[in-house]
Amino acid sequence: MQQVTQQVMQPTADGQRYQLFSPTAMPAACSFLWNPQLLLQLNCRGFATAQFMQPEPAKYAHAPVLEAKTFMQPEQPYFAHHPGRFVYFKDEQNGSIFSLPYEPARQQAEQFCFSVGKSDVQWQVQQAGLALNWQVSVSPDAPHELWQLTVQNTGAQLREISIYPYFPVGYMSWMNQSGDFDAELNAVVCQSVTPYQKYPDFYKQQFFKDQTFLLAEQPPIAWCANQSLFEGEGGLQKPDALLGATLANQPAHYQTPVCAMQYRLILAPGESRVFRFVFGPAYDKCEIAAVRQRYFGDSAAQAASNTDGFTAAQQQAAARLNELNPCLQINTPDETLNNFVNHWLPRQQFYHGDSNRFTTDPQTRNYLQDHMGMCYLKPASFREALRKALSQQHASGEMPDGILLHHDATLKYINQVPHTDQCVWLPVCLSAYLAETDDYALLDELLPFSNEASTQTVFEHLKRAMTWLVLKKDPRGLNYIEQGDWCDPMNMVGFQGRGVSGWLSLASAYALNCFAEICQQRDLPELATHYQQQAAQFNLAVNSQLWDGNWYGRGITDDGRVFGVSAETEGRIYLNPQSWAMLSGAADASKIPLLLNAIQQHLQTPYGVQMLAPAYTRMVQDIGRLTQKFPGSAENGSVYNHAVAFYLYALYQIGEPDLACTLLKQMLPSDDVAEQKQRGQLPVFIPNYYRGAYQTLPGTAGRSSQLFNTGTVAWVYRALVEGMFGVKGCADGLRVEPQLPSQWPAASIVRLFRGARFDIQFRREEGIAAPQLWLDRALLPDFMIRDFHAGQSYQVTLLLPLVSRS
Amino acid sequence: MQQVTQQVMQPTADGQRYQLFSPTAMPAACSFLWNPQLLLQLNCRGFATAQFMQPEPAKYAHAPVLEAKTFMQPEQPYFAHHPGRFVYFKDEQNGSIFSLPYEPARQQAEQFCFSVGKSDVQWQVQQAGLALNWQVSVSPDAPHELWQLTVQNTGAQLREISIYPYFPVGYMSWMNQSGDFDAELNAVVCQSVTPYQKYPDFYKQQFFKDQTFLLAEQPPIAWCANQSLFEGEGGLQKPDALLGATLANQPAHYQTPVCAMQYRLILAPGESRVFRFVFGPAYDKCEIAAVRQRYFGDSAAQAASNTDGFTAAQQQAAARLNELNPCLQINTPDETLNNFVNHWLPRQQFYHGDSNRFTTDPQTRNYLQDHMGMCYLKPASFREALRKALSQQHASGEMPDGILLHHDATLKYINQVPHTDQCVWLPVCLSAYLAETDDYALLDELLPFSNEASTQTVFEHLKRAMTWLVLKKDPRGLNYIEQGDWCDPMNMVGFQGRGVSGWLSLASAYALNCFAEICQQRDLPELATHYQQQAAQFNLAVNSQLWDGNWYGRGITDDGRVFGVSAETEGRIYLNPQSWAMLSGAADASKIPLLLNAIQQHLQTPYGVQMLAPAYTRMVQDIGRLTQKFPGSAENGSVYNHAVAFYLYALYQIGEPDLACTLLKQMLPSDDVAEQKQRGQLPVFIPNYYRGAYQTLPGTAGRSSQLFNTGTVAWVYRALVEGMFGVKGCADGLRVEPQLPSQWPAASIVRLFRGARFDIQFRREEGIAAPQLWLDRALLPDFMIRDFHAGQSYQVTLLLPLVSRS
């Protein structure tokens, strides 16, 4: 077991796991596991938030209260009876109790390690003379949690202990809920009926997995399925049920159920025991019996493979992650960055592309950007996603607000509000795919529209999308915003039909330029020129209408008020228009330094760049819901990493590698322990935001939202590939033009590209005036690797001149 | 302070309060306080569930989780972080802590009394040498809780203590929530924005009272508005914040807020101190300032009246209840019954009529029956309710499923499902009003229809309702049920348009007979005969289609399956058809003993009569949602008191006073402590149900739902007036024909009737063969008191023969 150090957290030596050594230093720090059916967020104290799909997100362990079913929330608050996965321990010789991993009993352990792996989470705890390992994986394919407890007696005396796995199930339903032990299944089974009032819902819900089970490999000596009887007056910190010699085998009958069992064991010095459990939802007991057979059965197949079903599932779950083939492996002087980019960033990209954020109607912009991230792991996934999205495009070119993934899916919540940016993401994301794959054949594939069965090419679909963007301009040449663009809560700028978005106009320009490049590649120079002209018109309109002297305004309201400008006291400057003016070409060389300076002055914090500042403190009725969010949270001026990632990508476009690298590193905790605690999260994912309002609310600035759903990661990876390491594909091959930070003397990467492998060394050398690209000991005439073959490996060296520090 | 006794609970000697002496004996036992703006349910441990109207129900203290907003639920589960109103105490000399009233610290007190009054709740606790009184009233008119703490040093030593009022506010909103102390207001103010996504909701919500405040009379020495910082690792049982000398004055910035303050005091032996607080929602700080001025201001008016605003509000709140004028005061050999009927039953009736169950669209049947209960307290309230309901009637005669009480109200939830019984309640409830008031002039008043501005008389409105009932018959002569009748979750019997309700057909018969009587009183004998004939046809149809040999079936499904009959294994017998066959006259003298016997055999439990038996254990798709509810809960075979009350009323109709009295007493806890604990509630209201499934789930049978919304109470009071004490009004005057239980030798009542007061003695006397009614020493020729005058008092004696026990 890892020695406890002064460190709050650190990766393991092989980088495969990340470890947190205290349940109290950053109490909300969490990790997440998933398969396409199940999402399981675990925090370091043992609290858990899980959802599975049927087809909409559903719960099998609930709060002891009727919860509103919403999308996942940032800064999820935990509370004493929050769902979690716990084990109580009782020393049968002296009656003392504690619990794993920390909640609910909250006894401080001698050693504690919350160790986050890619396909599992472990708590490694030394307490009361026991070495304990509490581990969970999720099944590779089913909504099943696989829990494994290892208990070892590390003392010199015989130990007699009881262990009680304790899985709260919560308030399942006001219509019907109960819990009982089924001896044949060896499981506590909690049954319920999802509440409803209108009979057509019965037919929608009748096959819901309304049962929650905790299935044990070994029969317990006793059990309890009744939360309040388990807890009694002792409370969760010292439940009454543990006072008796055995649990009282109590069912729950329309009371809050719980899954608790008891094992009693005697451990000789050094002896250890393993207990395994499966927890999850099921339709009925037949299904639970099949679960038992799968994981703990003794089928011939399992005997033949010499692996039991539980272990096999753990291995398959690990394989799903290990078989990821990210196109980049890096080795730089920055170990934190190496660890994150090699181990965690592609995992987070894969999570997005694999799960679509556990919704059946992902927002179109999320769906396209999430799958853009898949271009670097498994490009076919982007291809399929683009086809699916375009098949739901209206023949006018307009894209729907959400993409339906399931035949029962409907557009819900935010997707019922009209946003105007969806078409932008088509060429923007497609260009990443084409750079990676050169798969221009995709453009010729035929797809229908949502309102027309007859098919058109992908290329034609994109043309119509571009036409739609150009059409949706006002007389000033700016895009209408309706009830929001990328920023969904900016919902009242243009709901009367006149307000426009500066950001969107720039994004349209960038999208048109991206599409022009695609036309160029297809040998359609006139069309390319046409789209470039359209882009230029957008840029012109923004420069004439929204340039505020030092930065670009964010938009113009229905009543003609320009906002996001220096005349205001709140929301004076927004990040996105500046970043996208760099991408679109709107900002010329005279404006870029002004923009960078304005961002530095108004938006920069030690935790990254705020999305706007100053944060709004009161409703602005011609901007909308955004201004009602808490200052410094979410879109209202947090360090909203998705926007930061756009800026990061833009900085590489304008050639600012040092600034870009600083920005990238601010997306993760630094080595400073105080700063780690302030952010409060592990560097195993980039959260959707860190709190902003740095000037006015410094106490919370930098705090992580702990929300791992974010469009950030695809753009960060794209910035690494195209920017920092400069290994972007093009029609001719692989271009090598890195923008390493000046302080790095050297770095190396492995770049997988169109089936070939490139081991690339970057090295700054004295005595050279310009970069030199060497391929297998031959100096190349430019920075393109043209001649390579799938299946082959290549040694590449790029020598760089020393940086002159001015 | 009341001496702790072996009793779990008892009323005070004057009957004005009810007391529970343990926080653990019946942990969910609760009371409720309300004004038209605020409903506050308090349980004995300090947990609280509150809602106020704006105009829909809203919360100002939340669970620390996003709660689904539903109607109030039975058997509300509590949990560690449940909203509540607490005070922590710290002994500054030895550091020990405990909390009032019991949660969250859960230290057992030396003496504990949860003392429930009509307009306040008090916890009287002796702990650690202190006598403590923690008291709450609600403002007479605003959504404000008025809290008062009295601390007395009962020891011989000087005491130095800190007290910390601790009011959790919970997870207010994912959009915006915060908490801070405002020194000018002397209040912790928690701000939030009710979440929404669509801009039209902004206009609906912009004036919501999204702030929650705890306003103190006296300035605290320190405060905390941040729940998790207050609690720290010590947890709610021993919060970290109490370890320091003072609270740390910490705000909440998009974190879970809390209202906590600290006072430090030194108490000489015998010395006491009082602290007062106001807790509630507000729109903004201006409103909170006005609240401060109202309760703690020093206006000339307050000075003149010699009462401060806080005390005045407490007194006005008490006056609202004390000024109730129930038409019955009883004095019987049964003290429990006396206490309940004289103090609590009319309070519960008033709650229903005053608040309409805190909804803006009460179900029509509830609205009419709840106001039927008001006939005995304030008949004008029924009059207004009937007029409002009839103004929303369709010109066809059909009544809507809910009555809209507010211009912004809409039909929600269950009121969007078509039920077919709403017309029944019009004549049934009206006849109670007419008996009480003789106000036949009401029938001539003119009212519009929902779809016709031109007006018709109330009488015509009722005629159309009767016509509608008669029209909605199938070829067998039974009423269609569509998606439910009185039993709303019986939603799939007739959703295809063919299924019929046996109960509803009987209820139509009874309603038609009631209306026939009204026609008779109006001198319309032909019309009366017409409606009697219609009633007889319903009775005939039920007798021919649904008589099962020993009882009546409940209905016939869309596919022609008769259910609620002996051929089945679950849901063999339902209570309602039997009760209403007695009311409607369908059951003749040969059938009534069979019905009574079947009820006794299949439905009777020690806690009352189950609504059906055996409870369903699986979905029956041609009955519906009812069968999916947990067995023995709610409509699925609980002792559903509303149905029991129909049976009670029917028993008096058929002259079964002893059986009726037994049934009535089963609605309340008995004197047996074990039985009290099993029910788990105080006899200060009748709950909507006690658990049934007595045969199969005896462990939970009898447990109270703790839900005080129920149509029961109006019928119980009506049964007392018309049945047990037999003092029903009629056109000629007051008829005195009691049905006292045979074991009572005597009883007396005060009957307020049409402005006169009757002090009535009932006495069984040897030597008389028939009852004798004496009015002011004159023997009357029959049992009618005809000659009396409003404003006068009358002494009445009714002598009854001894009961011959057979």
mmCIF file of N, CA and C in Angstrom, chain A residues 24 45 64-68 73 79-81 102 106 174-176 196-199 202-203 232-233 235 253-255 413-414 416 483 492 495 619 625 628-630 689 691 697 700 703, chain B residues 24 45 64-68 73 79-81 102 106 174-176 196-199 202-203 232-233 253-255 413-414 416 483 492 495 619 625 628-630 689 691 697 700 703:
data_model
loop_
_atom_site.group_PDB
_atom_site.id
_atom_site.type_symbol
_atom_site.label_atom_id
_atom_site.label_comp_id
_atom_site.label_asym_id
_atom_site.label_seq_id
_atom_site.Cartn_x
_atom_site.Cartn_y
_atom_site.Cartn_z
ATOM 1 N N THR A 24 -10.938 14.333 3.503
ATOM 2 C CA THR A 24 -11.434 15.626 3.981
ATOM 3 C C THR A 24 -10.746 16.813 3.309
ATOM 4 N N ARG A 45 -15.417 10.285 -0.474
ATOM 5 C CA ARG A 45 -15.945 9.895 0.832
ATOM 6 C C ARG A 45 -16.885 8.705 0.746
ATOM 7 N N PRO A 64 -33.294 10.096 -0.064
ATOM 8 C CA PRO A 64 -34.494 9.756 0.709
ATOM 9 C C PRO A 64 -35.509 10.875 0.645
ATOM 10 N N VAL A 65 -35.849 11.256 -0.555
ATOM 11 C CA VAL A 65 -36.746 12.363 -0.818
ATOM 12 C C VAL A 65 -37.069 12.220 -2.294
ATOM 13 N N LEU A 66 -38.201 12.727 -2.726
ATOM 14 C CA LEU A 66 -38.500 12.660 -4.154
ATOM 15 C C LEU A 66 -37.610 13.644 -4.882
ATOM 16 N N GLU A 67 -36.726 13.136 -5.704
ATOM 17 C CA GLU A 67 -35.808 14.009 -6.406
ATOM 18 C C GLU A 67 -36.405 14.458 -7.724
ATOM 19 N N ALA A 68 -36.177 15.706 -8.055
ATOM 20 C CA ALA A 68 -36.491 16.143 -9.407
ATOM 21 C C ALA A 68 -35.483 15.475 -10.327
ATOM 22 N N GLN A 73 -26.060 18.104 -12.445
ATOM 23 C CA GLN A 73 -25.832 19.459 -11.976
ATOM 24 C C GLN A 73 -24.377 19.655 -11.571
ATOM 25 N N PHE A 79 -25.057 15.037 1.145
ATOM 26 C CA PHE A 79 -25.675 15.187 2.454
ATOM 27 C C PHE A 79 -25.659 13.821 3.123
ATOM 28 N N ALA A 80 -25.970 13.818 4.414
ATOM 29 C CA ALA A 80 -25.747 12.606 5.210
ATOM 30 C C ALA A 80 -26.375 11.368 4.580
ATOM 31 N N HIS A 81 -27.590 11.478 4.085
ATOM 32 C CA HIS A 81 -28.257 10.301 3.526
ATOM 33 C C HIS A 81 -28.122 10.217 2.012
ATOM 34 N N TYR A 102 -15.253 6.234 4.179
ATOM 35 C CA TYR A 102 -15.077 7.260 5.206
ATOM 36 C C TYR A 102 -16.457 7.565 5.760
ATOM 37 N N ARG A 106 -17.435 8.301 9.410
ATOM 38 C CA ARG A 106 -16.481 9.415 9.482
ATOM 39 C C ARG A 106 -15.394 9.217 10.533
ATOM 40 N N TRP A 174 -43.355 6.988 -4.469
ATOM 41 C CA TRP A 174 -44.487 7.122 -3.545
ATOM 42 C C TRP A 174 -45.591 6.122 -3.879
ATOM 43 N N MET A 175 -45.505 5.464 -5.014
ATOM 44 C CA MET A 175 -46.568 4.506 -5.333
ATOM 45 C C MET A 175 -46.321 3.160 -4.661
ATOM 46 N N ASN A 176 -45.078 2.744 -4.673
ATOM 47 C CA ASN A 176 -44.813 1.380 -4.232
ATOM 48 C C ASN A 176 -43.315 1.237 -4.060
ATOM 49 N N TYR A 196 -46.583 7.542 -11.646
ATOM 50 C CA TYR A 196 -47.179 8.181 -12.811
ATOM 51 C C TYR A 196 -48.642 8.407 -12.485
ATOM 52 N N GLN A 197 -49.314 9.184 -13.313
ATOM 53 C CA GLN A 197 -50.739 9.420 -13.072
ATOM 54 C C GLN A 197 -51.600 9.187 -14.296
ATOM 55 N N LYS A 198 -51.016 9.246 -15.488
ATOM 56 C CA LYS A 198 -51.830 9.127 -16.693
ATOM 57 C C LYS A 198 -51.599 7.763 -17.324
ATOM 58 N N TYR A 199 -52.678 7.083 -17.695
ATOM 59 C CA TYR A 199 -52.517 5.686 -18.069
ATOM 60 C C TYR A 199 -51.598 5.442 -19.263
ATOM 61 N N PHE A 202 -48.320 4.217 -18.255
ATOM 62 C CA PHE A 202 -48.145 2.821 -17.864
ATOM 63 C C PHE A 202 -47.464 2.036 -18.984
ATOM 64 N N TYR A 203 -47.932 2.260 -20.194
ATOM 65 C CA TYR A 203 -47.366 1.500 -21.317
ATOM 66 C C TYR A 203 -45.912 1.907 -21.586
ATOM 67 N N GLY A 232 -31.863 3.468 13.231
ATOM 68 C CA GLY A 232 -32.352 3.693 14.591
ATOM 69 C C GLY A 232 -31.964 5.064 15.109
ATOM 70 N N GLU A 233 -31.866 5.187 16.411
ATOM 71 C CA GLU A 233 -31.541 6.479 17.010
ATOM 72 C C GLU A 233 -30.048 6.772 16.972
ATOM 73 N N GLY A 235 -28.239 6.867 14.487
ATOM 74 C CA GLY A 235 -27.907 7.659 13.303
ATOM 75 C C GLY A 235 -26.916 6.923 12.436
ATOM 76 N N HIS A 253 -41.482 -2.356 3.977
ATOM 77 C CA HIS A 253 -42.794 -2.442 3.340
ATOM 78 C C HIS A 253 -43.317 -1.030 3.168
ATOM 79 N N TYR A 254 -43.154 -0.490 1.986
ATOM 80 C CA TYR A 254 -43.487 0.914 1.744
ATOM 81 C C TYR A 254 -42.801 1.796 2.780
ATOM 82 N N GLN A 255 -41.536 1.481 3.010
ATOM 83 C CA GLN A 255 -40.667 2.320 3.824
ATOM 84 C C GLN A 255 -39.395 2.480 3.008
ATOM 85 N N TYR A 413 -36.373 19.604 -22.445
ATOM 86 C CA TYR A 413 -35.721 20.702 -21.749
ATOM 87 C C TYR A 413 -35.229 21.777 -22.729
ATOM 88 N N ILE A 414 -33.917 21.973 -22.676
ATOM 89 C CA ILE A 414 -33.278 23.064 -23.415
ATOM 90 C C ILE A 414 -33.437 22.881 -24.923
ATOM 91 N N GLN A 416 -36.020 22.313 -26.491
ATOM 92 C CA GLN A 416 -37.276 22.881 -26.950
ATOM 93 C C GLN A 416 -37.154 24.395 -27.143
ATOM 94 N N GLN A 483 -33.354 32.585 -29.277
ATOM 95 C CA GLN A 483 -33.323 32.370 -27.822
ATOM 96 C C GLN A 483 -32.000 31.759 -27.350
ATOM 97 N N MET A 492 -32.717 35.928 -23.915
ATOM 98 C CA MET A 492 -33.639 37.044 -24.113
ATOM 99 C C MET A 492 -33.027 38.188 -24.916
ATOM 100 N N PHE A 495 -35.227 37.161 -28.419
ATOM 101 C CA PHE A 495 -36.457 36.351 -28.489
ATOM 102 C C PHE A 495 -37.576 37.077 -29.216
ATOM 103 N N MET A 619 -30.660 40.359 -12.702
ATOM 104 C CA MET A 619 -31.259 40.041 -13.993
ATOM 105 C C MET A 619 -31.154 41.222 -14.951
ATOM 106 N N ARG A 625 -31.504 34.681 -18.915
ATOM 107 C CA ARG A 625 -31.316 33.755 -17.811
ATOM 108 C C ARG A 625 -29.862 33.687 -17.341
ATOM 109 N N GLN A 628 -29.007 35.679 -14.417
ATOM 110 C CA GLN A 628 -29.586 35.292 -13.127
ATOM 111 C C GLN A 628 -28.802 34.187 -12.439
ATOM 112 N N LYS A 629 -27.871 33.573 -13.155
ATOM 113 C CA LYS A 629 -27.080 32.530 -12.513
ATOM 114 C C LYS A 629 -26.169 33.163 -11.467
ATOM 115 N N PHE A 630 -25.730 32.361 -10.523
ATOM 116 C CA PHE A 630 -24.936 32.930 -9.442
ATOM 117 C C PHE A 630 -23.623 33.476 -9.998
ATOM 118 N N TYR A 689 -16.506 23.789 -15.435
ATOM 119 C CA TYR A 689 -16.017 25.117 -15.041
ATOM 120 C C TYR A 689 -15.280 25.071 -13.716
ATOM 121 N N ARG A 691 -14.980 28.040 -10.637
ATOM 122 C CA ARG A 691 -15.626 29.299 -10.295
ATOM 123 C C ARG A 691 -14.806 30.514 -10.719
ATOM 124 N N LEU A 697 -15.519 37.490 -5.383
ATOM 125 C CA LEU A 697 -15.772 36.336 -4.521
ATOM 126 C C LEU A 697 -14.537 35.426 -4.502
ATOM 127 N N THR A 700 -14.433 31.532 -3.221
ATOM 128 C CA THR A 700 -14.860 30.362 -4.002
ATOM 129 C C THR A 700 -14.192 30.304 -5.372
ATOM 130 N N ARG A 703 -12.952 27.020 -7.544
ATOM 131 C CA ARG A 703 -13.577 25.753 -7.133
ATOM 132 C C ARG A 703 -14.140 25.006 -8.338
ATOM 133 N N THR B 24 -38.833 9.526 20.481
ATOM 134 C CA THR B 24 -38.467 8.271 19.822
ATOM 135 C C THR B 24 -39.590 7.241 19.822
ATOM 136 N N ARG B 45 -39.594 15.436 16.365
ATOM 137 C CA ARG B 45 -38.139 15.507 16.495
ATOM 138 C C ARG B 45 -37.571 16.830 16.005
ATOM 139 N N PRO B 64 -31.504 19.085 0.847
ATOM 140 C CA PRO B 64 -30.247 19.405 0.173
ATOM 141 C C PRO B 64 -30.090 18.583 -1.089
ATOM 142 N N VAL B 65 -31.075 18.667 -1.935
ATOM 143 C CA VAL B 65 -31.133 17.896 -3.159
ATOM 144 C C VAL B 65 -32.262 18.536 -3.936
ATOM 145 N N LEU B 66 -32.256 18.425 -5.244
ATOM 146 C CA LEU B 66 -33.366 18.992 -6.000
ATOM 147 C C LEU B 66 -34.592 18.130 -5.792
ATOM 148 N N GLU B 67 -35.573 18.676 -5.147
ATOM 149 C CA GLU B 67 -36.770 17.900 -4.871
ATOM 150 C C GLU B 67 -37.774 18.019 -5.999
ATOM 151 N N ALA B 68 -38.411 16.930 -6.311
ATOM 152 C CA ALA B 68 -39.553 17.010 -7.207
ATOM 153 C C ALA B 68 -40.663 17.714 -6.441
ATOM 154 N N GLN B 73 -47.124 14.019 0.277
ATOM 155 C CA GLN B 73 -47.084 12.561 0.230
ATOM 156 C C GLN B 73 -47.380 11.960 1.600
ATOM 157 N N PHE B 79 -34.947 12.456 6.964
ATOM 158 C CA PHE B 79 -33.558 12.045 6.844
ATOM 159 C C PHE B 79 -32.702 13.099 7.532
ATOM 160 N N ALA B 80 -31.431 12.756 7.712
ATOM 161 C CA ALA B 80 -30.586 13.591 8.576
ATOM 162 C C ALA B 80 -30.630 15.069 8.191
ATOM 163 N N HIS B 81 -30.553 15.363 6.905
ATOM 164 C CA HIS B 81 -30.524 16.758 6.484
ATOM 165 C C HIS B 81 -31.897 17.285 6.087
ATOM 166 N N TYR B 102 -34.756 17.721 19.404
ATOM 167 C CA TYR B 102 -34.127 16.415 19.620
ATOM 168 C C TYR B 102 -33.104 16.221 18.508
ATOM 169 N N ARG B 106 -29.618 14.606 18.737
ATOM 170 C CA ARG B 106 -30.176 13.356 19.258
ATOM 171 C C ARG B 106 -29.676 12.987 20.660
ATOM 172 N N TRP B 174 -30.400 25.340 -8.661
ATOM 173 C CA TRP B 174 -29.133 25.165 -9.368
ATOM 174 C C TRP B 174 -28.752 26.400 -10.163
ATOM 175 N N MET B 175 -29.651 27.363 -10.274
ATOM 176 C CA MET B 175 -29.293 28.566 -11.025
ATOM 177 C C MET B 175 -28.537 29.558 -10.165
ATOM 178 N N ASN B 176 -28.981 29.696 -8.930
ATOM 179 C CA ASN B 176 -28.445 30.772 -8.120
ATOM 180 C C ASN B 176 -28.909 30.561 -6.691
ATOM 181 N N TYR B 196 -35.455 27.707 -14.252
ATOM 182 C CA TYR B 196 -36.352 27.582 -15.397
ATOM 183 C C TYR B 196 -35.487 27.561 -16.631
ATOM 184 N N GLN B 197 -36.069 27.233 -17.766
ATOM 185 C CA GLN B 197 -35.299 27.229 -18.998
ATOM 186 C C GLN B 197 -35.960 28.006 -20.130
ATOM 187 N N LYS B 198 -37.259 28.196 -20.060
ATOM 188 C CA LYS B 198 -37.946 28.848 -21.176
ATOM 189 C C LYS B 198 -38.329 30.268 -20.772
ATOM 190 N N TYR B 199 -38.051 31.235 -21.654
ATOM 191 C CA TYR B 199 -38.169 32.621 -21.222
ATOM 192 C C TYR B 199 -39.569 33.016 -20.754
ATOM 193 N N PHE B 202 -39.836 33.199 -17.136
ATOM 194 C CA PHE B 202 -39.281 34.344 -16.407
ATOM 195 C C PHE B 202 -40.399 35.279 -15.966
ATOM 196 N N TYR B 203 -41.322 35.537 -16.881
ATOM 197 C CA TYR B 203 -42.396 36.470 -16.538
ATOM 198 C C TYR B 203 -43.334 35.883 -15.486
ATOM 199 N N GLY B 232 -19.051 20.814 8.909
ATOM 200 C CA GLY B 232 -17.692 20.281 8.897
ATOM 201 C C GLY B 232 -17.684 18.771 9.008
ATOM 202 N N GLU B 233 -16.613 18.240 9.541
ATOM 203 C CA GLU B 233 -16.484 16.784 9.643
ATOM 204 C C GLU B 233 -17.216 16.222 10.853
ATOM 205 N N HIS B 253 -21.894 31.056 -1.066
ATOM 206 C CA HIS B 253 -21.880 31.580 -2.428
ATOM 207 C C HIS B 253 -22.083 30.426 -3.390
ATOM 208 N N TYR B 254 -23.291 30.262 -3.840
ATOM 209 C CA TYR B 254 -23.645 29.088 -4.652
ATOM 210 C C TYR B 254 -23.196 27.815 -3.941
ATOM 211 N N GLN B 255 -23.492 27.771 -2.650
ATOM 212 C CA GLN B 255 -23.329 26.562 -1.853
ATOM 213 C C GLN B 255 -24.628 26.422 -1.073
ATOM 214 N N TYR B 413 -51.746 17.765 -12.898
ATOM 215 C CA TYR B 413 -51.637 16.404 -12.409
ATOM 216 C C TYR B 413 -52.923 15.619 -12.652
ATOM 217 N N ILE B 414 -53.483 15.151 -11.543
ATOM 218 C CA ILE B 414 -54.627 14.242 -11.587
ATOM 219 C C ILE B 414 -55.846 14.917 -12.212
ATOM 220 N N GLN B 416 -55.996 16.433 -14.856
ATOM 221 C CA GLN B 416 -55.983 16.299 -16.316
ATOM 222 C C GLN B 416 -56.499 14.931 -16.741
ATOM 223 N N GLN B 483 -61.667 7.208 -16.727
ATOM 224 C CA GLN B 483 -60.357 6.950 -16.103
ATOM 225 C C GLN B 483 -60.391 7.104 -14.582
ATOM 226 N N MET B 492 -57.890 2.321 -15.271
ATOM 227 C CA MET B 492 -57.895 1.542 -16.507
ATOM 228 C C MET B 492 -59.094 0.598 -16.603
ATOM 229 N N PHE B 495 -61.013 3.052 -19.476
ATOM 230 C CA PHE B 495 -60.395 4.086 -20.328
ATOM 231 C C PHE B 495 -60.689 3.868 -21.804
ATOM 232 N N MET B 619 -49.815 -5.661 -10.800
ATOM 233 C CA MET B 619 -50.618 -4.839 -11.697
ATOM 234 C C MET B 619 -51.737 -5.669 -12.318
ATOM 235 N N ARG B 625 -53.780 1.692 -12.005
ATOM 236 C CA ARG B 625 -52.694 2.168 -11.162
ATOM 237 C C ARG B 625 -52.889 1.803 -9.692
ATOM 238 N N GLN B 628 -51.090 -1.114 -8.491
ATOM 239 C CA GLN B 628 -49.621 -1.042 -8.421
ATOM 240 C C GLN B 628 -49.134 -0.389 -7.140
ATOM 241 N N LYS B 629 -50.033 0.214 -6.397
ATOM 242 C CA LYS B 629 -49.612 0.832 -5.143
ATOM 243 C C LYS B 629 -49.208 -0.265 -4.160
ATOM 244 N N PHE B 630 -48.399 0.089 -3.187
ATOM 245 C CA PHE B 630 -47.906 -0.928 -2.274
ATOM 246 C C PHE B 630 -49.075 -1.526 -1.488
ATOM 247 N N TYR B 689 -54.988 7.742 5.828
ATOM 248 C CA TYR B 689 -55.114 6.286 5.987
ATOM 249 C C TYR B 689 -54.262 5.758 7.121
ATOM 250 N N ARG B 691 -52.294 1.977 7.580
ATOM 251 C CA ARG B 691 -51.959 0.834 6.745
ATOM 252 C C ARG B 691 -52.923 -0.329 6.941
ATOM 253 N N LEU B 697 -49.327 -8.322 6.054
ATOM 254 C CA LEU B 697 -48.226 -7.462 6.507
ATOM 255 C C LEU B 697 -48.561 -6.868 7.875
ATOM 256 N N THR B 700 -46.702 -3.675 9.653
ATOM 257 C CA THR B 700 -46.966 -2.262 9.359
ATOM 258 C C THR B 700 -48.446 -1.908 9.470
ATOM 259 N N ARG B 703 -50.229 1.576 10.799
ATOM 260 C CA ARG B 703 -49.349 2.745 10.790
ATOM 261 C C ARG B 703 -50.012 3.926 10.091
#
